[in-house]
Amino acid sequence: MVSYARLRTRNQITMAMLTLLKTHRIENIEVTQICEAAFIKRSTFYRYFHDKIDLSEAVLDKLLENWQNDGQEEHTAAEIADFFMDNYDVLSHLRVDPNSRHYAETQRILQNWLMTHITAETESAPAVIYKIRRAHDPMLLSVFLLEGVFGVLAQANLSNQRDRLRVKAFLVEVVERIDQSSRWLVVELTSFSIIV
């Protein structure tokens, strides 16, 4: 059983990285900076994480955990859009430049993280995960969604209220259409299985 002290230290390191990612790209963050922000020694960092790329998976889990623990059983399309918009700095800073030596490893971690949450048997996933699970190809849809959302958000000035409202309306429409498409697919597959 993991002790409370270990959980607290792991959380402390994760939160330090989360804070740094709001203003720095992952490739520009050094383990020393993470240690200073978490008030730990370098050796302590390596007891919990292999490297900063490994730590990025814990950051993604923390973002999702905070969203899942908000007391709601289902999130509206507007709340899903808000989640991406509110966490855009962190999420975009987790994306490594394709020319970086960390690119392949980061992409692998992101894909593994996505597939873990999409294929998990847990009932406590956010509504958007259920929508992705019901899709014809969950992995392709999740990658398409993430890349599409990043592309849209990169084009907007989220500090400008007009741009923010415009982007939110667009993302809401996209999520609602995905929901409609996945419902249509479920109905079609159910009808097909009844006929067969």
XYZ file of N, CA and C in Angstrom:
588
model
N 0.832 -1.188 0.000
C 0.000 0.000 0.000
C 0.878 1.254 0.000
N 0.503 2.223 -0.819
C 1.288 3.448 -0.941
C 0.960 4.368 0.230
N 1.989 4.908 0.840
C 1.777 5.774 2.000
C 1.260 7.146 1.578
N 0.638 7.818 2.530
C 0.125 9.168 2.279
C 1.270 10.111 1.905
N 2.412 9.953 2.571
C 3.567 10.824 2.299
C 4.039 10.668 0.851
N 4.055 9.418 0.363
C 4.461 9.185 -1.034
C 3.467 9.804 -2.008
N 2.182 9.630 -1.726
C 1.144 10.226 -2.584
C 1.253 11.745 -2.591
N 1.498 12.322 -1.411
C 1.625 13.771 -1.295
C 2.819 14.285 -2.101
N 3.958 13.575 -2.009
C 5.157 14.000 -2.747
C 4.937 13.880 -4.249
N 4.337 12.779 -4.665
C 4.041 12.589 -6.095
C 3.124 13.706 -6.598
N 2.110 14.031 -5.821
C 1.186 15.104 -6.187
C 1.899 16.459 -6.224
N 2.796 16.672 -5.289
C 3.569 17.916 -5.220
C 4.396 18.095 -6.499
N 5.029 17.026 -6.947
C 5.839 17.074 -8.176
C 4.936 17.317 -9.388
N 3.806 16.618 -9.429
C 2.868 16.764 -10.550
C 2.335 18.187 -10.628
N 1.959 18.743 -9.478
C 1.419 20.108 -9.460
C 2.492 21.138 -9.846
N 3.741 20.887 -9.462
C 4.830 21.790 -9.849
C 4.977 21.799 -11.371
N 4.929 20.610 -11.973
C 5.032 20.501 -13.429
C 3.828 21.167 -14.097
N 2.659 20.957 -13.549
C 1.440 21.571 -14.089
C 1.567 23.090 -14.091
N 2.081 23.639 -13.022
C 2.279 25.093 -12.924
C 3.303 25.577 -13.952
N 4.397 24.852 -14.087
C 5.428 25.241 -15.057
C 4.902 25.182 -16.493
N 4.054 24.187 -16.772
C 3.525 24.018 -18.131
C 2.561 25.131 -18.540
N 2.104 25.910 -17.608
C 1.218 27.033 -17.960
C 1.980 28.121 -18.697
N 3.304 28.159 -18.476
C 4.101 29.232 -19.089
C 5.302 28.742 -19.906
N 5.624 27.438 -19.825
C 6.806 26.913 -20.519
C 6.458 25.659 -21.323
N 7.080 25.533 -22.488
C 6.943 24.303 -23.269
C 7.733 23.195 -22.569
N 7.261 21.964 -22.704
C 7.886 20.841 -21.991
C 9.359 20.692 -22.343
N 9.735 20.941 -23.599
C 11.142 20.767 -23.968
C 12.041 21.835 -23.350
N 11.445 22.920 -22.845
C 12.225 23.985 -22.220
C 12.255 23.890 -20.693
N 11.597 22.889 -20.150
C 11.569 22.703 -18.698
C 12.645 21.690 -18.314
N 13.456 22.045 -17.344
C 14.510 21.159 -16.849
C 14.045 20.498 -15.555
N 14.553 19.313 -15.277
C 14.219 18.601 -14.041
C 14.563 19.471 -12.828
N 15.647 20.238 -12.919
C 16.043 21.131 -11.829
C 14.935 22.132 -11.520
N 14.306 22.685 -12.564
C 13.210 23.633 -12.358
C 12.027 22.963 -11.648
N 11.732 21.742 -12.056
C 10.621 21.002 -11.446
C 10.923 20.781 -9.967
N 12.146 20.390 -9.665
C 12.550 20.142 -8.279
C 12.450 21.415 -7.439
N 12.900 22.523 -7.991
C 12.819 23.796 -7.265
C 11.368 24.183 -7.009
N 10.509 24.016 -8.019
C 9.099 24.376 -7.874
C 8.371 23.453 -6.899
N 8.833 22.192 -6.797
C 8.195 21.215 -5.900
C 8.870 21.179 -4.522
N 9.957 21.930 -4.358
C 10.720 21.963 -3.101
C 11.227 20.567 -2.712
N 11.822 19.896 -3.706
C 12.382 18.560 -3.473
C 13.791 18.501 -4.042
N 14.499 17.429 -3.676
C 15.827 17.184 -4.239
C 15.674 16.406 -5.537
N 16.706 16.503 -6.360
C 16.706 15.812 -7.652
C 16.531 14.295 -7.475
N 17.178 13.737 -6.474
C 17.065 12.291 -6.224
C 15.619 11.897 -5.892
N 14.900 12.784 -5.231
C 13.492 12.510 -4.910
C 12.667 12.445 -6.194
N 12.938 13.370 -7.112
C 12.218 13.377 -8.393
C 12.347 12.008 -9.065
N 13.571 11.483 -9.121
C 13.822 10.226 -9.843
C 13.292 8.994 -9.104
N 12.924 9.134 -7.845
C 12.254 8.033 -7.143
C 10.812 7.878 -7.625
N 10.260 8.959 -8.169
C 8.850 8.960 -8.571
C 8.648 8.911 -10.082
N 9.572 9.511 -10.822
C 9.414 9.599 -12.275
C 10.741 9.322 -12.970
N 10.627 8.664 -14.125
C 11.820 8.348 -14.917
C 12.438 9.625 -15.499
N 11.577 10.522 -16.004
C 12.009 11.797 -16.571
C 10.792 12.711 -16.700
N 10.979 13.882 -17.296
C 9.870 14.837 -17.397
C 8.791 14.357 -18.360
N 9.153 13.532 -19.324
C 8.163 12.984 -20.249
C 7.256 12.009 -19.500
N 7.838 11.195 -18.641
C 7.068 10.291 -17.786
C 6.130 11.107 -16.885
N 6.613 12.192 -16.350
C 5.815 13.071 -15.492
C 4.641 13.678 -16.252
N 4.797 13.892 -17.551
C 3.713 14.508 -18.329
C 2.443 13.653 -18.308
N 2.602 12.336 -18.210
C 1.440 11.446 -18.126
C 0.677 11.690 -16.827
N 1.399 11.914 -15.729
C 0.755 12.225 -14.441
C 0.034 13.564 -14.507
N 0.588 14.515 -15.266
C -0.066 15.822 -15.431
C -1.393 15.649 -16.167
N -1.391 14.854 -17.229
C -2.634 14.596 -17.965
C -3.665 13.923 -17.063
N -3.221 12.950 -16.262
C -4.125 12.287 -15.325
C -4.707 13.282 -14.325
N -3.883 14.214 -13.857
C -4.339 15.221 -12.880
C -5.402 16.120 -13.500
N -5.195 16.548 -14.745
C -6.198 17.382 -15.416
C -7.528 16.642 -15.532
N -7.453 15.388 -15.952
C -8.667 14.594 -16.116
C -9.311 14.308 -14.762
N -8.497 14.024 -13.761
C -9.004 13.756 -12.412
C -9.757 14.967 -11.869
N -9.184 16.156 -12.037
C -9.852 17.370 -11.567
C -11.194 17.561 -12.256
N -11.242 17.208 -13.530
C -12.478 17.353 -14.299
C -13.507 16.311 -13.882
N -13.049 15.092 -13.635
C -13.959 14.017 -13.231
C -14.509 14.245 -11.827
N -13.743 14.907 -10.979
C -14.158 15.107 -9.589
C -14.923 16.409 -9.375
N -15.508 16.940 -10.426
C -16.236 18.201 -10.269
C -17.692 17.984 -9.848
N -18.050 16.735 -9.566
C -19.388 16.439 -9.055
C -20.442 16.194 -10.122
N -20.085 16.330 -11.383
C -21.051 16.132 -12.453
C -20.899 14.750 -13.059
N -22.042 14.152 -13.387
C -21.997 12.830 -14.024
C -21.797 12.947 -15.520
N -22.311 14.016 -16.117
C -22.179 14.214 -17.559
C -21.863 15.682 -17.822
N -20.982 15.919 -18.770
C -20.613 17.296 -19.124
C -21.276 17.682 -20.431
N -21.730 18.921 -20.479
C -22.338 19.426 -21.710
C -21.235 19.723 -22.719
N -21.638 19.929 -23.960
C -20.671 20.289 -25.004
C -19.949 21.585 -24.633
N -20.665 22.524 -24.027
C -20.055 23.803 -23.621
C -18.995 23.575 -22.540
N -19.266 22.662 -21.602
C -18.297 22.381 -20.544
C -17.068 21.666 -21.101
N -17.267 20.827 -22.081
C -16.137 20.145 -22.731
C -15.272 21.181 -23.458
N -15.922 22.113 -24.156
C -15.186 23.180 -24.840
C -14.413 24.021 -23.830
N -15.063 24.354 -22.708
C -14.391 25.134 -21.656
C -13.174 24.408 -21.111
N -13.288 23.084 -20.940
C -12.162 22.302 -20.423
C -10.935 22.480 -21.315
N -11.117 22.343 -22.626
C -9.986 22.493 -23.549
C -9.474 23.928 -23.568
N -10.386 24.875 -23.526
C -9.971 26.276 -23.560
C -9.250 26.678 -22.269
N -9.763 26.235 -21.131
C -9.154 26.585 -19.843
C -7.794 25.926 -19.649
N -7.600 24.768 -20.250
C -6.345 24.034 -20.084
C -5.459 24.099 -21.324
N -5.780 25.007 -22.230
C -5.051 25.070 -23.497
C -3.555 25.305 -23.301
N -3.185 26.226 -22.401
C -1.761 26.516 -22.199
C -1.001 25.251 -21.804
N -1.525 24.528 -20.820
C -0.857 23.313 -20.351
C -0.820 22.270 -21.463
N -1.973 22.030 -22.090
C -2.045 21.004 -23.132
C -1.153 21.332 -24.324
N -1.148 22.598 -24.723
C -0.315 22.964 -25.882
C 1.166 22.912 -25.532
N 1.521 23.220 -24.289
C 2.924 23.153 -23.878
C 3.398 21.716 -23.698
N 2.449 20.785 -23.559
C 2.810 19.366 -23.504
C 3.119 18.812 -24.894
N 2.639 19.496 -25.916
C 2.891 19.051 -27.284
C 4.307 19.440 -27.673
N 5.075 18.464 -27.996
C 6.483 18.689 -28.328
C 6.609 19.029 -29.804
N 7.513 19.940 -30.102
C 7.806 20.301 -31.480
C 8.249 19.045 -32.234
N 7.724 18.816 -33.456
C 8.091 17.604 -34.216
C 9.597 17.442 -34.436
N 10.361 18.527 -34.352
C 11.806 18.442 -34.536
C 12.548 18.105 -33.247
N 11.834 18.063 -32.137
C 12.460 17.778 -30.848
C 12.809 16.298 -30.724
N 13.850 16.010 -29.975
C 14.246 14.612 -29.752
C 13.222 13.881 -28.894
N 12.345 14.624 -28.189
C 11.320 14.016 -27.334
C 10.007 13.768 -28.078
N 9.926 14.166 -29.337
C 8.638 14.122 -30.042
C 8.029 12.719 -30.089
N 8.784 11.741 -30.550
C 8.242 10.376 -30.697
C 7.792 9.820 -29.353
N 8.591 10.032 -28.324
C 8.249 9.517 -26.997
C 6.999 10.205 -26.441
N 6.898 11.499 -26.624
C 5.734 12.238 -26.132
C 4.474 11.811 -26.870
N 4.567 11.646 -28.175
C 3.411 11.190 -28.955
C 2.967 9.806 -28.489
N 3.930 8.925 -28.224
C 3.612 7.579 -27.748
C 2.898 7.642 -26.399
N 3.400 8.477 -25.487
C 2.779 8.614 -24.167
C 1.366 9.165 -24.304
N 1.188 10.192 -25.137
C -0.151 10.761 -25.343
C -1.113 9.721 -25.910
N -0.665 8.959 -26.898
C -1.524 7.936 -27.497
C -1.849 6.827 -26.494
N -0.852 6.401 -25.715
C -1.106 5.385 -24.689
C -2.080 5.897 -23.643
N -1.907 7.168 -23.249
C -2.786 7.776 -22.246
C -4.218 7.831 -22.782
N -4.357 8.264 -24.031
C -5.686 8.329 -24.645
C -6.335 6.945 -24.692
N -5.589 5.951 -25.165
C -6.146 4.605 -25.298
C -6.489 3.993 -23.941
N -5.693 4.284 -22.931
C -5.986 3.776 -21.588
C -7.333 4.290 -21.113
N -7.575 5.581 -21.321
C -8.838 6.171 -20.855
C -10.018 5.812 -21.754
N -9.757 5.606 -23.014
C -10.843 5.259 -23.931
C -11.280 3.814 -23.727
N -10.319 2.926 -23.459
C -10.651 1.504 -23.345
C -10.911 1.053 -21.912
N -10.733 1.932 -20.931
C -10.935 1.553 -19.528
C -12.384 1.147 -19.284
N -12.569 0.222 -18.375
C -13.907 -0.272 -18.045
C -14.615 0.620 -17.035
N -13.931 1.622 -16.519
C -14.493 2.464 -15.467
C -15.732 3.217 -15.929
N -16.644 3.420 -15.005
C -17.878 4.164 -15.303
C -17.699 5.653 -15.042
N -16.593 6.049 -14.425
C -16.445 7.436 -13.994
C -15.730 8.329 -15.012
N -15.804 7.992 -16.265
C -15.151 8.799 -17.302
C -16.043 9.975 -17.687
N -15.441 11.082 -18.110
C -16.250 12.211 -18.588
C -17.055 11.813 -19.823
N -18.130 12.548 -20.062
C -19.034 12.228 -21.168
C -18.318 12.174 -22.509
N -17.335 13.045 -22.722
C -16.635 13.056 -24.008
C -15.918 11.727 -24.250
N -15.440 11.084 -23.182
C -14.786 9.781 -23.332
C -15.798 8.741 -23.793
N -17.024 8.791 -23.238
C -18.074 7.873 -23.684
C -18.383 8.084 -25.156
N -18.424 9.337 -25.571
C -18.718 9.650 -26.976
C -17.625 9.064 -27.880
N -16.381 9.205 -27.450
C -15.269 8.674 -28.241
C -15.318 7.145 -28.263
N -15.633 6.535 -27.106
C -15.703 5.067 -27.030
C -16.721 4.495 -28.008
N -17.823 5.233 -28.236
C -18.893 4.730 -29.098
C -18.588 4.933 -30.584
N -17.520 5.630 -30.884
C -17.182 5.915 -32.285
C -16.708 4.640 -32.995
N -16.736 4.692 -34.320
C -16.289 3.553 -35.136
C -14.820 3.227 -34.872
N -13.964 4.262 -34.825
C -12.543 4.078 -34.550
C -12.141 5.083 -33.470
N -12.220 4.690 -32.185
C -11.960 5.618 -31.080
C -10.594 6.289 -31.134
N -9.543 5.561 -31.518
C -8.211 6.147 -31.538
C -8.108 7.248 -32.585
N -8.597 6.969 -33.793
C -8.539 7.994 -34.844
C -9.365 9.212 -34.455
N -10.544 8.983 -33.885
C -11.389 10.101 -33.484
C -10.721 10.928 -32.397
N -10.092 10.279 -31.414
C -9.459 11.032 -30.334
C -8.279 11.861 -30.849
N -7.473 11.272 -31.727
C -6.351 12.019 -32.301
C -6.868 13.181 -33.147
N -7.904 12.925 -33.950
C -8.508 13.968 -34.774
C -9.033 15.105 -33.896
N -9.721 14.740 -32.822
C -10.267 15.751 -31.915
C -9.168 16.593 -31.285
N -8.148 15.911 -30.741
C -7.076 16.650 -30.083
C -6.346 17.570 -31.047
N -5.963 17.017 -32.194
C -5.238 17.842 -33.167
C -6.112 18.978 -33.689
N -7.384 18.669 -33.924
C -8.309 19.694 -34.397
C -8.516 20.796 -33.379
N -8.704 20.409 -32.124
C -8.902 21.402 -31.058
C -7.656 22.258 -30.910
N -6.466 21.610 -30.910
C -5.225 22.387 -30.808
C -5.094 23.359 -31.976
N -5.438 22.895 -33.166
C -5.355 23.762 -34.342
C -6.270 24.956 -34.238
N -7.501 24.714 -33.796
C -8.477 25.806 -33.642
C -8.010 26.782 -32.567
N -7.616 26.251 -31.418
C -7.220 27.125 -30.315
C -5.958 27.920 -30.634
N -5.078 27.348 -31.444
C -3.850 28.056 -31.818
C -4.143 29.277 -32.686
N -5.286 29.274 -33.357
C -5.651 30.381 -34.245
C -6.332 31.535 -33.525
N -6.680 31.314 -32.255
C -7.467 32.321 -31.537
C -6.661 32.997 -30.443
N -7.068 34.210 -30.128
C -6.513 34.925 -28.989
C -7.507 34.723 -27.848
N -7.214 33.773 -26.949
C -8.171 33.412 -25.912
C -8.301 34.466 -24.817
N -7.429 35.468 -24.829
C -7.591 36.567 -23.870
C -8.590 37.601 -24.401
N -8.896 37.514 -25.696
C -9.884 38.394 -26.315
C -11.262 37.734 -26.164
N -12.192 38.387 -25.463
C -13.499 37.796 -25.161
C -14.279 37.431 -26.427
N -14.183 38.247 -27.457
C -14.917 37.976 -28.703
C -14.408 36.686 -29.364
N -13.071 36.550 -29.454
C -12.469 35.332 -30.014
C -12.830 34.121 -29.164
N -12.783 34.294 -27.854
C -13.077 33.199 -26.934
C -14.503 32.674 -27.154
N -15.462 33.583 -27.278
C -16.858 33.182 -27.503
C -17.023 32.509 -28.864
N -16.335 33.036 -29.879
C -16.405 32.461 -31.218
C -15.843 31.035 -31.240
N -14.689 30.844 -30.599
C -14.055 29.527 -30.556
C -14.910 28.563 -29.748
N -15.441 29.034 -28.624
C -16.269 28.162 -27.797
C -17.492 27.681 -28.581
N -18.146 28.599 -29.299
C -19.324 28.221 -30.097
C -18.959 27.168 -31.136
N -17.794 27.332 -31.752
C -17.344 26.360 -32.755
C -17.092 24.989 -32.118
N -16.372 24.965 -30.984
C -16.065 23.701 -30.312
C -17.334 23.008 -29.811
N -18.281 23.794 -29.325
C -19.563 23.232 -28.875
C -20.261 22.545 -30.046
N -20.262 23.210 -31.190
C -20.893 22.631 -32.381
C -20.208 21.321 -32.787
N -18.878 21.294 -32.730
C -18.128 20.084 -33.094
C -18.483 18.937 -32.146
N -18.466 19.195 -30.834
C -18.768 18.142 -29.848
C -20.199 17.641 -30.027
N -21.133 18.561 -30.255
C -22.534 18.151 -30.449
C -22.685 17.291 -31.701
N -21.962 17.637 -32.750
C -22.037 16.831 -33.984
C -21.423 15.453 -33.791
N -20.344 15.396 -33.028
C -19.745 14.090 -32.729
C -20.737 13.248 -31.941
N -21.416 13.882 -30.984
C -22.412 13.170 -30.185
C -23.542 12.656 -31.075
N -24.028 13.505 -31.985
C -25.102 13.097 -32.895
C -24.636 11.949 -33.797
N -23.411 12.057 -34.307
C -22.869 11.013 -35.182
C -22.721 9.695 -34.440
N -22.232 9.765 -33.184
C -22.036 8.523 -32.435
C -23.384 7.893 -32.084
N -24.412 8.715 -31.806
C -25.749 8.171 -31.539
C -26.312 7.518 -32.798
N -26.092 8.169 -33.940
C -26.562 7.612 -35.210
C -25.885 6.265 -35.469
N -24.567 6.211 -35.200
C -23.827 4.980 -35.423
C -24.340 3.859 -34.519
N -24.622 4.174 -33.248
C -25.142 3.163 -32.324
C -26.487 2.642 -32.808
N -27.365 3.545 -33.262
C -28.683 3.142 -33.772
C -28.529 2.258 -35.008
N -27.642 2.663 -35.934
C -27.425 1.889 -37.151
C -26.867 0.500 -36.849
N -25.884 0.437 -35.927
C -25.304 -0.861 -35.588
C -26.315 -1.747 -34.867
N -27.152 -1.146 -34.025
C -28.185 -1.909 -33.329
C -29.189 -2.448 -34.346
N -29.602 -1.595 -35.284
C -30.553 -2.019 -36.328
C -29.948 -3.139 -37.160
N -28.677 -3.006 -37.504
C -27.990 -4.011 -38.308
C -27.939 -5.352 -37.553
N -27.641 -5.324 -36.258
C -27.540 -6.574 -35.505
C -28.911 -7.235 -35.328
N -29.992 -6.419 -35.279
C -31.336 -6.972 -35.178
C -31.691 -7.679 -36.481
N -31.323 -7.049 -37.614
C -31.622 -7.637 -38.930
C -30.856 -8.944 -39.109
N -29.589 -8.961 -38.700
C -28.750 -10.148 -38.849
C -29.204 -11.180 -37.841
